[in-house]
Every structure is written in C-alpha cells, then in structure tokens.
Amino acid sequence: MKWQSLSRTRRVELAMPWLVTLSMVLIWEIAVIAFKVPSFILPGPWEVWQTLVRFHGPIWTHALHTLFTTVVGFAIAVVFGVLLGIAIGSSRLVYNGLYPVLIGFNSVPKVAVVPVLVVWFGIGTVPAVITAFMISFFPIVVNVATGLATVEPELSDVLRSLGAKRRDILMKVGLPRAMPYLFASLKVAITLAFVGSVISETVAANEGIGYLMIQASSRFQIPLVFAGLVVIAALGIVMYVLFALLERRFTGWATRSNQPTTIATGS
Amino acid sequence: MTHPFVHLHKVGLTYAGADSGAGTAALEQCTLGVAKGEFVAVVGPSGCGKSSLMKLVTGLVPPSEGSIEVAGREVDGPLKIVGMAFQNPTLLPWRSTLANVMLPLEIVEPHRSRLRSDKAAYVAKAQRLLATVGLTGFDDKPPYQLSGGMQQRASLCRSLIHEPELLMLDEPFGALDAFTREELWAVLQDVWLQQRFTCILVTHDLREAVFLADRVLVMSNRPGRIVSDHTVPLPRPRTLATTFEKDFVDITQRLREEISLVRQGKSPVPVHEVAA
Ligand SMILES: Nc1ncnc2c1ncn2[C@@H]1O[C@H](COP(=O)(O)OP(=O)(O)O)[C@@H](O)[C@H]1O
Ligand SMILES: [Mg+2]
C-alpha cells in the first residue's frame, strides 16, 4: 500500500491515532515542565522513555512473563468461553440455569479473589493465569451465545425440514454466524486478560510487569512504574491489533454484508 | 381425490399465549388435500395462518388438533423430503452462491455421504440448476453481491437441489419488484414443468397464485381454514400474455372479491365443496 496512492481523507484517518497519541504525549511533557511537577509525583514522557531504555533488560523479562500468563489465561478463556457460549446459546435450560450465576460471577471484583487464589495455589504464575482467565471469559461467553441466538428462525426451519440434527444446524449455521461476535469479543477479552494478570501480579507474584511496578513504587521509582504502564498499554494495543486483523481475515463477510456485530463487554 | 399426497384433516393450531391465558388460534378445522405432482396456491389475508400452515405440513410445528399426512404417513416430526423458500432468501452470507445452493446436499442422505466422493458431479448439478434460473457465472459470488431477485433465484435453487418431493414456498417473491417477480413466475413454472414435484405456494398476490397454480385455495381470517377451492383450467406453459386473457382476469377477479368478503369476516358465496 503506497502512501501517495491513498486518498486525502484515508491518509488523515490512518495518521489520526499517531497524531492523537503524539499530542497527548506533548501536552503531558509540557504540563510537567510548566507546572514543575516533581518526577516522584508524575514523571514526564521523556523521563519515562529514558527509564524504559535504561531498564530495558528487566522490563523485557517481566513483560514477556506477563505476556505469557496473559496469553495462557486468555487461551483457557477462549476454549472455556466458546464451549459455555455454545451451551448457553443452544439450550434454554442451560441459559436459564447459568445466566444468573454468570452475571453474579462477573460482578465480583476479581482483585478480591486473588488473595483466595494465593491461598489455594501459592504466589506466582497460577493466580495470574486464573485471574486473566476469570476476567476475560465473560464477554466471550455472552457474545458466542448472542451469535447463536441470532440465527434466523427461517434458516433453521430450512435446515430442520431437510432433516438436519441440532449438531448440523450448529456446525453449518450457528457457529459461522457466531464468528463475528466471537472475534469482536476476543479483541475486548485480550485487553481484559492483561488487566487480570497485572492485577494478580501486583498482589501476589515475584515476576511480571505488575510485580515490577509494585516493587518500583515501594522504592518511589515512579518513572519505572510509568514505564511499566506504558509497556502494558503497548502490549494491549499489539494484541488488540492482532485480533482485529484475524477478525478481518476470518469474518470479512460480516462487515461487507452489513451484518450486525454487537459487542458485550465485561470487566 | 382418493389418496392425496398432502392431507390435512380438521387441523387446528393454537400458539401458547405469553402468559397462561388463552393462546392465539392460528388455524381451526383446516382441511385440505394436495395430489402428488400438483401445484397448489394458498391465498388469504395477512395473519390468517398461512405461514403456520407451511410449518404444520413440514412437521416443524405439531398440530393442536386433527391429523396431517404427507406421502401416506402421519407427520410427527420435521419431514426430510421437503424444500423450503421464504420471502427472505436466507442465504448464508459467509458462503458463495454455489456453496449456498449445495447446503441441502450436506444434510440430506444419500447425498450427504456421497458429496465428498462425487463432488464434481454435484457441483455440475448445482451449476445446471443455477443456469436454469439464469444465474450462470455467479457461483463464486457471495450473496451480498447479488440483487434481491438473484438471491431469491439462488434460494429457489437451494430448495430444489436435493430434488424434494414437496416444495413449500412462503411468499417467495413478496419482497421483489413487479418485473422480477413476473420473471421468476416463469422460471418457477419451467422448473416445475420439468420436475413435477408437489408444490404448495403461499402468497397474497392473486395473479401470482392464478399464474402458477393448478388449484387456488382461499383461507379465511384467523383462525384460518380453507373456505373455497378454485381449479385454474388455464393451459401450460402460461406466459405473461396469459395474464391478460379473459379467463385469467375472471378468475383473479373472483378471488379478489372472495378475499375482500373474507377480510370482512363473511363467508364467500357460493361455498365450494372442499376436497377432503
Ligand atoms: N410463533 C408464534 N407464536 C405465537 N403466535 C404466532 C406465532 N407465529 C404466528 N403467530 C400468530 O398466528 C397467526 C397466524 O400467523 P401466520 O401463520 O404467520 O400468518 P400469515 O403467514 O398468514 O401472515 C398470527 O396472528 C400470528 O400473530
Ligand atoms: Mg406469513
């Protein structure tokens, strides 16, 4: 794709995220300088950048660890969420039984659960993986179930009058129909998974960006805390973009044919 | 008619109400027979239970009263020999037109188990069918690149690909413009003249009913039942020119009068004896 060959509006569209980020960084830097904010309260972006460069070794190791726990927790959430979504979306009985429980579960602040997980599994990777899983599976379940529930009744009539079994309808229509919903939820779920693993790391871990940040703040190394935040944000964006690309690749029909794709978010 | 292919005897259908109160009676004392290979149209005011009739005949919904027989057997679950098409083409947007047409082959035996080994033959068959409805060259196109009329043609192909003995059409051309609709009447008639499946067409377009059907049944207001039965003696193949002939216009006119009586809740006179 050549930059010159793009239309003016498209170029502006593509440049927008960078422009906005850059301006925010600039405003931040200017504000910090203008109001003489001390760096242990709020470091400027330049100082954060220098910290990132200086500590890039440990930051990299911890970031990889956080990425690992997040992806593992997220992967479990996808498998579990899709299966549960299928069960809820294709059976009224399961729906009626499980939905209230799920809503209740999703309303529980996950930070409150971490100490319990520590009691069960000890400090370290396992609570982080579980927290990432717990926080990210809900939107997947809801969206898969919604996708299955929006199959046109006439379409399942067509299939049933051909003698299709429930499984046929699920495989031929239900799941493909649910794909756009699934991918929409994956984009949200992966960012939520980061929130989960970092929360757990800040409470009970000896590895990961969350742990690094807690250590740094206890030593008043506020620039390092911010460096950690920047790394998490960057990881979140990268994963989001990855899933957005996958979404475009696999469910292009949905956007091109103006199928509705709603998104349920969880927290 | 001694042994109709499709036979409804005093069928009633009541949808359960939202609360435990009285439900909606969609059909009541509905009796009709359709011979094998016959093309029957059912007309009636909107909401009189035409779509419900389709669901009953195909076994998608069980009757509350009465009995339904298709091909000499009591209907007690979804039939497997049926093709269906609706007003909404309901093509799968993630499949190409060809793959959409071939969907029933992935479900109906014996095609289901043969599909993989005889792929080429089945593809050729689907392409031939697409050609008969004038959709050559659209195999690989996804549905959203087809116009409404083309989508409906593809939907018609999908309902016919597995050579069903019974074709059920629920206002299949209702959403199309007049030109496309009349074009598709001819297409459907051609396919039917070739394959001679039994066909039940639900429509609110009286000209469509008379153009396509051997027999036109008029349904009463809800709860629906068949209140009159008209044989259409016009020779086939019928063309657009037929629709301007006196016989055609007369039948259509009579149907129109009956429907307007039915809509006022009156019974059309004279009441024709319904084949039972
Ligand atoms: N699934 C359903 N649940 C409850 N009532 C229904 C349902 N389907 C149809 N009805 C009611 O049954 C009546 C007949 O509907 P329908 O068969 O769709 O009529 P038509 O196709 O002739 O317009 C209508 O009054 C409609 O509201
Ligand atoms: Mg209807």
Short mmCIF file of N, CA and C in Angstrom, two decimals, chain B residues 145-231:
data_model
loop_
_atom_site.label_atom_id
_atom_site.label_comp_id
_atom_site.label_asym_id
_atom_site.label_seq_id
_atom_site.Cartn_x
_atom_site.Cartn_y
_atom_site.Cartn_z
N GLN B 145 -23.33 -9.73 -3.05
CA GLN B 145 -23.07 -9.13 -4.35
C GLN B 145 -24.18 -9.42 -5.35
N LEU B 146 -25.22 -10.13 -4.88
CA LEU B 146 -26.36 -10.44 -5.75
C LEU B 146 -27.51 -9.51 -5.41
N SER B 147 -28.31 -9.17 -6.43
CA SER B 147 -29.50 -8.36 -6.17
C SER B 147 -30.54 -9.22 -5.46
N GLY B 148 -31.60 -8.57 -4.95
CA GLY B 148 -32.64 -9.31 -4.24
C GLY B 148 -33.23 -10.42 -5.08
N GLY B 149 -33.49 -10.12 -6.36
CA GLY B 149 -34.07 -11.11 -7.25
C GLY B 149 -33.13 -12.29 -7.46
N MET B 150 -31.83 -11.97 -7.63
CA MET B 150 -30.85 -13.04 -7.83
C MET B 150 -30.73 -13.89 -6.57
N GLN B 151 -30.78 -13.27 -5.41
CA GLN B 151 -30.70 -14.02 -4.16
C GLN B 151 -31.89 -14.98 -4.07
N GLN B 152 -33.06 -14.48 -4.49
CA GLN B 152 -34.25 -15.32 -4.42
C GLN B 152 -34.14 -16.48 -5.40
N ARG B 153 -33.52 -16.24 -6.56
CA ARG B 153 -33.28 -17.33 -7.51
C ARG B 153 -32.39 -18.38 -6.87
N ALA B 154 -31.32 -17.91 -6.22
CA ALA B 154 -30.40 -18.85 -5.57
C ALA B 154 -31.12 -19.63 -4.48
N SER B 155 -31.97 -18.93 -3.73
CA SER B 155 -32.72 -19.58 -2.67
C SER B 155 -33.63 -20.67 -3.24
N LEU B 156 -34.21 -20.37 -4.40
CA LEU B 156 -35.06 -21.35 -5.08
C LEU B 156 -34.23 -22.58 -5.46
N CYS B 157 -33.03 -22.33 -5.98
CA CYS B 157 -32.14 -23.45 -6.32
C CYS B 157 -31.82 -24.27 -5.08
N ARG B 158 -31.56 -23.58 -3.97
CA ARG B 158 -31.23 -24.30 -2.75
C ARG B 158 -32.40 -25.20 -2.32
N SER B 159 -33.64 -24.73 -2.56
CA SER B 159 -34.78 -25.53 -2.12
C SER B 159 -35.03 -26.71 -3.06
N LEU B 160 -34.38 -26.71 -4.22
CA LEU B 160 -34.65 -27.76 -5.21
C LEU B 160 -33.51 -28.73 -5.44
N ILE B 161 -32.31 -28.39 -4.96
CA ILE B 161 -31.09 -29.12 -5.34
C ILE B 161 -31.17 -30.60 -4.97
N HIS B 162 -31.83 -30.91 -3.86
CA HIS B 162 -31.89 -32.31 -3.42
C HIS B 162 -33.12 -33.02 -3.97
N GLU B 163 -33.74 -32.42 -5.01
CA GLU B 163 -34.92 -32.98 -5.67
C GLU B 163 -35.98 -33.40 -4.67
N PRO B 164 -36.51 -32.44 -3.91
CA PRO B 164 -37.52 -32.78 -2.91
C PRO B 164 -38.82 -33.20 -3.60
N GLU B 165 -39.57 -34.05 -2.90
CA GLU B 165 -40.86 -34.44 -3.45
C GLU B 165 -41.89 -33.35 -3.22
N LEU B 166 -41.60 -32.51 -2.20
CA LEU B 166 -42.56 -31.48 -1.84
C LEU B 166 -41.83 -30.15 -1.70
N LEU B 167 -42.30 -29.16 -2.43
CA LEU B 167 -41.70 -27.83 -2.34
C LEU B 167 -42.67 -26.89 -1.65
N MET B 168 -42.20 -26.24 -0.59
CA MET B 168 -43.05 -25.31 0.14
C MET B 168 -42.51 -23.90 -0.05
N LEU B 169 -43.35 -23.03 -0.58
CA LEU B 169 -42.90 -21.66 -0.85
C LEU B 169 -43.77 -20.68 -0.07
N ASP B 170 -43.18 -19.94 0.82
CA ASP B 170 -43.93 -18.99 1.63
C ASP B 170 -43.66 -17.57 1.15
N GLU B 171 -44.56 -17.04 0.36
CA GLU B 171 -44.43 -15.70 -0.24
C GLU B 171 -43.03 -15.47 -0.78
N PRO B 172 -42.55 -16.37 -1.64
CA PRO B 172 -41.13 -16.31 -2.02
C PRO B 172 -40.79 -15.05 -2.82
N PHE B 173 -41.77 -14.47 -3.50
CA PHE B 173 -41.46 -13.32 -4.35
C PHE B 173 -42.01 -12.03 -3.76
N GLY B 174 -42.45 -12.12 -2.51
CA GLY B 174 -43.14 -10.99 -1.89
C GLY B 174 -42.32 -9.71 -1.80
N ALA B 175 -40.99 -9.86 -1.70
CA ALA B 175 -40.17 -8.66 -1.49
C ALA B 175 -39.59 -8.13 -2.80
N LEU B 176 -40.00 -8.72 -3.94
CA LEU B 176 -39.37 -8.32 -5.21
C LEU B 176 -40.23 -7.33 -5.97
N ASP B 177 -39.58 -6.59 -6.87
CA ASP B 177 -40.34 -5.66 -7.70
C ASP B 177 -41.16 -6.44 -8.72
N ALA B 178 -42.16 -5.80 -9.29
CA ALA B 178 -43.13 -6.48 -10.15
C ALA B 178 -42.46 -7.18 -11.33
N PHE B 179 -41.47 -6.54 -11.96
CA PHE B 179 -40.83 -7.15 -13.14
C PHE B 179 -40.11 -8.43 -12.77
N THR B 180 -39.28 -8.34 -11.72
CA THR B 180 -38.52 -9.51 -11.29
C THR B 180 -39.47 -10.62 -10.88
N ARG B 181 -40.54 -10.23 -10.19
CA ARG B 181 -41.49 -11.22 -9.71
C ARG B 181 -42.07 -12.00 -10.88
N GLU B 182 -42.53 -11.28 -11.90
CA GLU B 182 -43.16 -11.96 -13.04
C GLU B 182 -42.16 -12.83 -13.79
N GLU B 183 -40.90 -12.37 -13.83
CA GLU B 183 -39.86 -13.16 -14.46
C GLU B 183 -39.69 -14.49 -13.71
N LEU B 184 -39.71 -14.39 -12.38
CA LEU B 184 -39.49 -15.59 -11.57
C LEU B 184 -40.68 -16.54 -11.60
N TRP B 185 -41.88 -16.01 -11.84
CA TRP B 185 -43.03 -16.91 -12.02
C TRP B 185 -42.71 -17.87 -13.16
N ALA B 186 -42.24 -17.31 -14.26
CA ALA B 186 -41.95 -18.13 -15.44
C ALA B 186 -40.84 -19.14 -15.12
N VAL B 187 -39.81 -18.67 -14.40
CA VAL B 187 -38.71 -19.56 -14.03
C VAL B 187 -39.23 -20.73 -13.19
N LEU B 188 -40.04 -20.41 -12.19
CA LEU B 188 -40.56 -21.45 -11.31
C LEU B 188 -41.44 -22.42 -12.10
N GLN B 189 -42.27 -21.87 -12.98
CA GLN B 189 -43.14 -22.73 -13.77
C GLN B 189 -42.31 -23.68 -14.63
N ASP B 190 -41.24 -23.18 -15.24
CA ASP B 190 -40.36 -24.03 -16.05
C ASP B 190 -39.81 -25.18 -15.24
N VAL B 191 -39.26 -24.85 -14.07
CA VAL B 191 -38.66 -25.89 -13.23
C VAL B 191 -39.72 -26.92 -12.85
N TRP B 192 -40.90 -26.41 -12.50
CA TRP B 192 -41.96 -27.32 -12.08
C TRP B 192 -42.42 -28.22 -13.24
N LEU B 193 -42.52 -27.64 -14.44
CA LEU B 193 -42.93 -28.44 -15.60
C LEU B 193 -41.92 -29.54 -15.89
N GLN B 194 -40.63 -29.24 -15.62
CA GLN B 194 -39.60 -30.25 -15.84
C GLN B 194 -39.64 -31.35 -14.78
N GLN B 195 -39.78 -30.93 -13.50
CA GLN B 195 -39.55 -31.89 -12.42
C GLN B 195 -40.83 -32.40 -11.78
N ARG B 196 -41.92 -31.65 -11.91
CA ARG B 196 -43.23 -32.11 -11.44
C ARG B 196 -43.27 -32.54 -9.98
N PHE B 197 -42.59 -31.80 -9.13
CA PHE B 197 -42.72 -32.04 -7.71
C PHE B 197 -44.07 -31.50 -7.24
N THR B 198 -44.50 -31.92 -6.07
CA THR B 198 -45.71 -31.35 -5.48
C THR B 198 -45.33 -30.00 -4.87
N CYS B 199 -46.15 -28.99 -5.11
CA CYS B 199 -45.76 -27.66 -4.64
C CYS B 199 -46.91 -26.96 -3.94
N ILE B 200 -46.62 -26.41 -2.76
CA ILE B 200 -47.60 -25.57 -2.09
C ILE B 200 -47.02 -24.17 -1.98
N LEU B 201 -47.70 -23.23 -2.59
CA LEU B 201 -47.22 -21.85 -2.62
C LEU B 201 -48.17 -20.98 -1.81
N VAL B 202 -47.61 -20.29 -0.84
CA VAL B 202 -48.40 -19.34 -0.07
C VAL B 202 -48.12 -17.96 -0.62
N THR B 203 -49.15 -17.19 -0.88
CA THR B 203 -48.91 -15.86 -1.46
C THR B 203 -50.09 -14.95 -1.14
N HIS B 204 -49.87 -13.65 -1.23
CA HIS B 204 -51.03 -12.76 -1.16
C HIS B 204 -51.24 -12.07 -2.50
N ASP B 205 -50.45 -12.51 -3.49
CA ASP B 205 -50.58 -11.96 -4.83
C ASP B 205 -51.47 -12.89 -5.64
N LEU B 206 -52.70 -12.43 -5.93
CA LEU B 206 -53.67 -13.32 -6.57
C LEU B 206 -53.25 -13.67 -7.99
N ARG B 207 -52.65 -12.72 -8.70
CA ARG B 207 -52.20 -13.01 -10.06
C ARG B 207 -51.12 -14.09 -10.04
N GLU B 208 -50.24 -13.99 -9.06
CA GLU B 208 -49.19 -15.00 -8.90
C GLU B 208 -49.81 -16.38 -8.68
N ALA B 209 -50.81 -16.42 -7.80
CA ALA B 209 -51.47 -17.69 -7.50
C ALA B 209 -52.08 -18.29 -8.76
N VAL B 210 -52.81 -17.48 -9.50
CA VAL B 210 -53.50 -17.99 -10.69
C VAL B 210 -52.50 -18.36 -11.78
N PHE B 211 -51.44 -17.58 -11.90
CA PHE B 211 -50.43 -17.88 -12.92
C PHE B 211 -49.79 -19.24 -12.68
N LEU B 212 -49.46 -19.51 -11.43
CA LEU B 212 -48.64 -20.69 -11.14
C LEU B 212 -49.43 -21.95 -10.82
N ALA B 213 -50.61 -21.80 -10.22
CA ALA B 213 -51.22 -22.97 -9.58
C ALA B 213 -52.21 -23.71 -10.46
N ASP B 214 -52.36 -25.01 -10.14
CA ASP B 214 -53.44 -25.81 -10.71
C ASP B 214 -54.73 -25.52 -9.95
N ARG B 215 -54.54 -25.21 -8.66
CA ARG B 215 -55.69 -25.01 -7.79
C ARG B 215 -55.34 -23.89 -6.82
N VAL B 216 -56.29 -22.99 -6.58
CA VAL B 216 -56.07 -21.91 -5.63
C VAL B 216 -57.04 -22.09 -4.46
N LEU B 217 -56.48 -22.15 -3.25
CA LEU B 217 -57.30 -22.29 -2.04
C LEU B 217 -57.35 -20.94 -1.34
N VAL B 218 -58.55 -20.55 -0.91
CA VAL B 218 -58.69 -19.29 -0.20
C VAL B 218 -58.86 -19.58 1.29
N MET B 219 -58.09 -18.86 2.09
CA MET B 219 -58.18 -19.07 3.54
C MET B 219 -59.00 -17.96 4.17
N SER B 220 -59.67 -18.30 5.27
CA SER B 220 -60.47 -17.31 5.98
C SER B 220 -59.58 -16.48 6.88
N ASN B 221 -60.16 -15.45 7.47
CA ASN B 221 -59.46 -14.72 8.52
C ASN B 221 -59.05 -15.67 9.63
N ARG B 222 -58.12 -15.22 10.46
CA ARG B 222 -57.68 -16.03 11.60
C ARG B 222 -58.86 -16.31 12.54
N PRO B 223 -59.05 -17.49 13.06
CA PRO B 223 -58.29 -18.70 12.76
C PRO B 223 -58.59 -19.24 11.37
N GLY B 224 -57.52 -19.54 10.65
CA GLY B 224 -57.67 -19.84 9.24
C GLY B 224 -58.20 -21.22 8.95
N ARG B 225 -59.05 -21.29 7.95
CA ARG B 225 -59.41 -22.58 7.36
C ARG B 225 -59.67 -22.32 5.90
N ILE B 226 -59.76 -23.40 5.11
CA ILE B 226 -59.94 -23.22 3.68
C ILE B 226 -61.42 -22.97 3.42
N VAL B 227 -61.76 -21.82 2.82
CA VAL B 227 -63.16 -21.53 2.59
C VAL B 227 -63.57 -21.73 1.14
N SER B 228 -62.61 -21.74 0.22
CA SER B 228 -63.01 -22.08 -1.14
C SER B 228 -61.83 -22.61 -1.94
N ASP B 229 -62.16 -23.24 -3.02
CA ASP B 229 -61.19 -24.04 -3.76
C ASP B 229 -61.48 -23.83 -5.24
N HIS B 230 -60.52 -23.21 -5.95
CA HIS B 230 -60.75 -22.91 -7.37
C HIS B 230 -59.77 -23.67 -8.23
N THR B 231 -60.27 -24.39 -9.18
CA THR B 231 -59.38 -25.01 -10.15
C THR B 231 -59.06 -23.98 -11.22
#
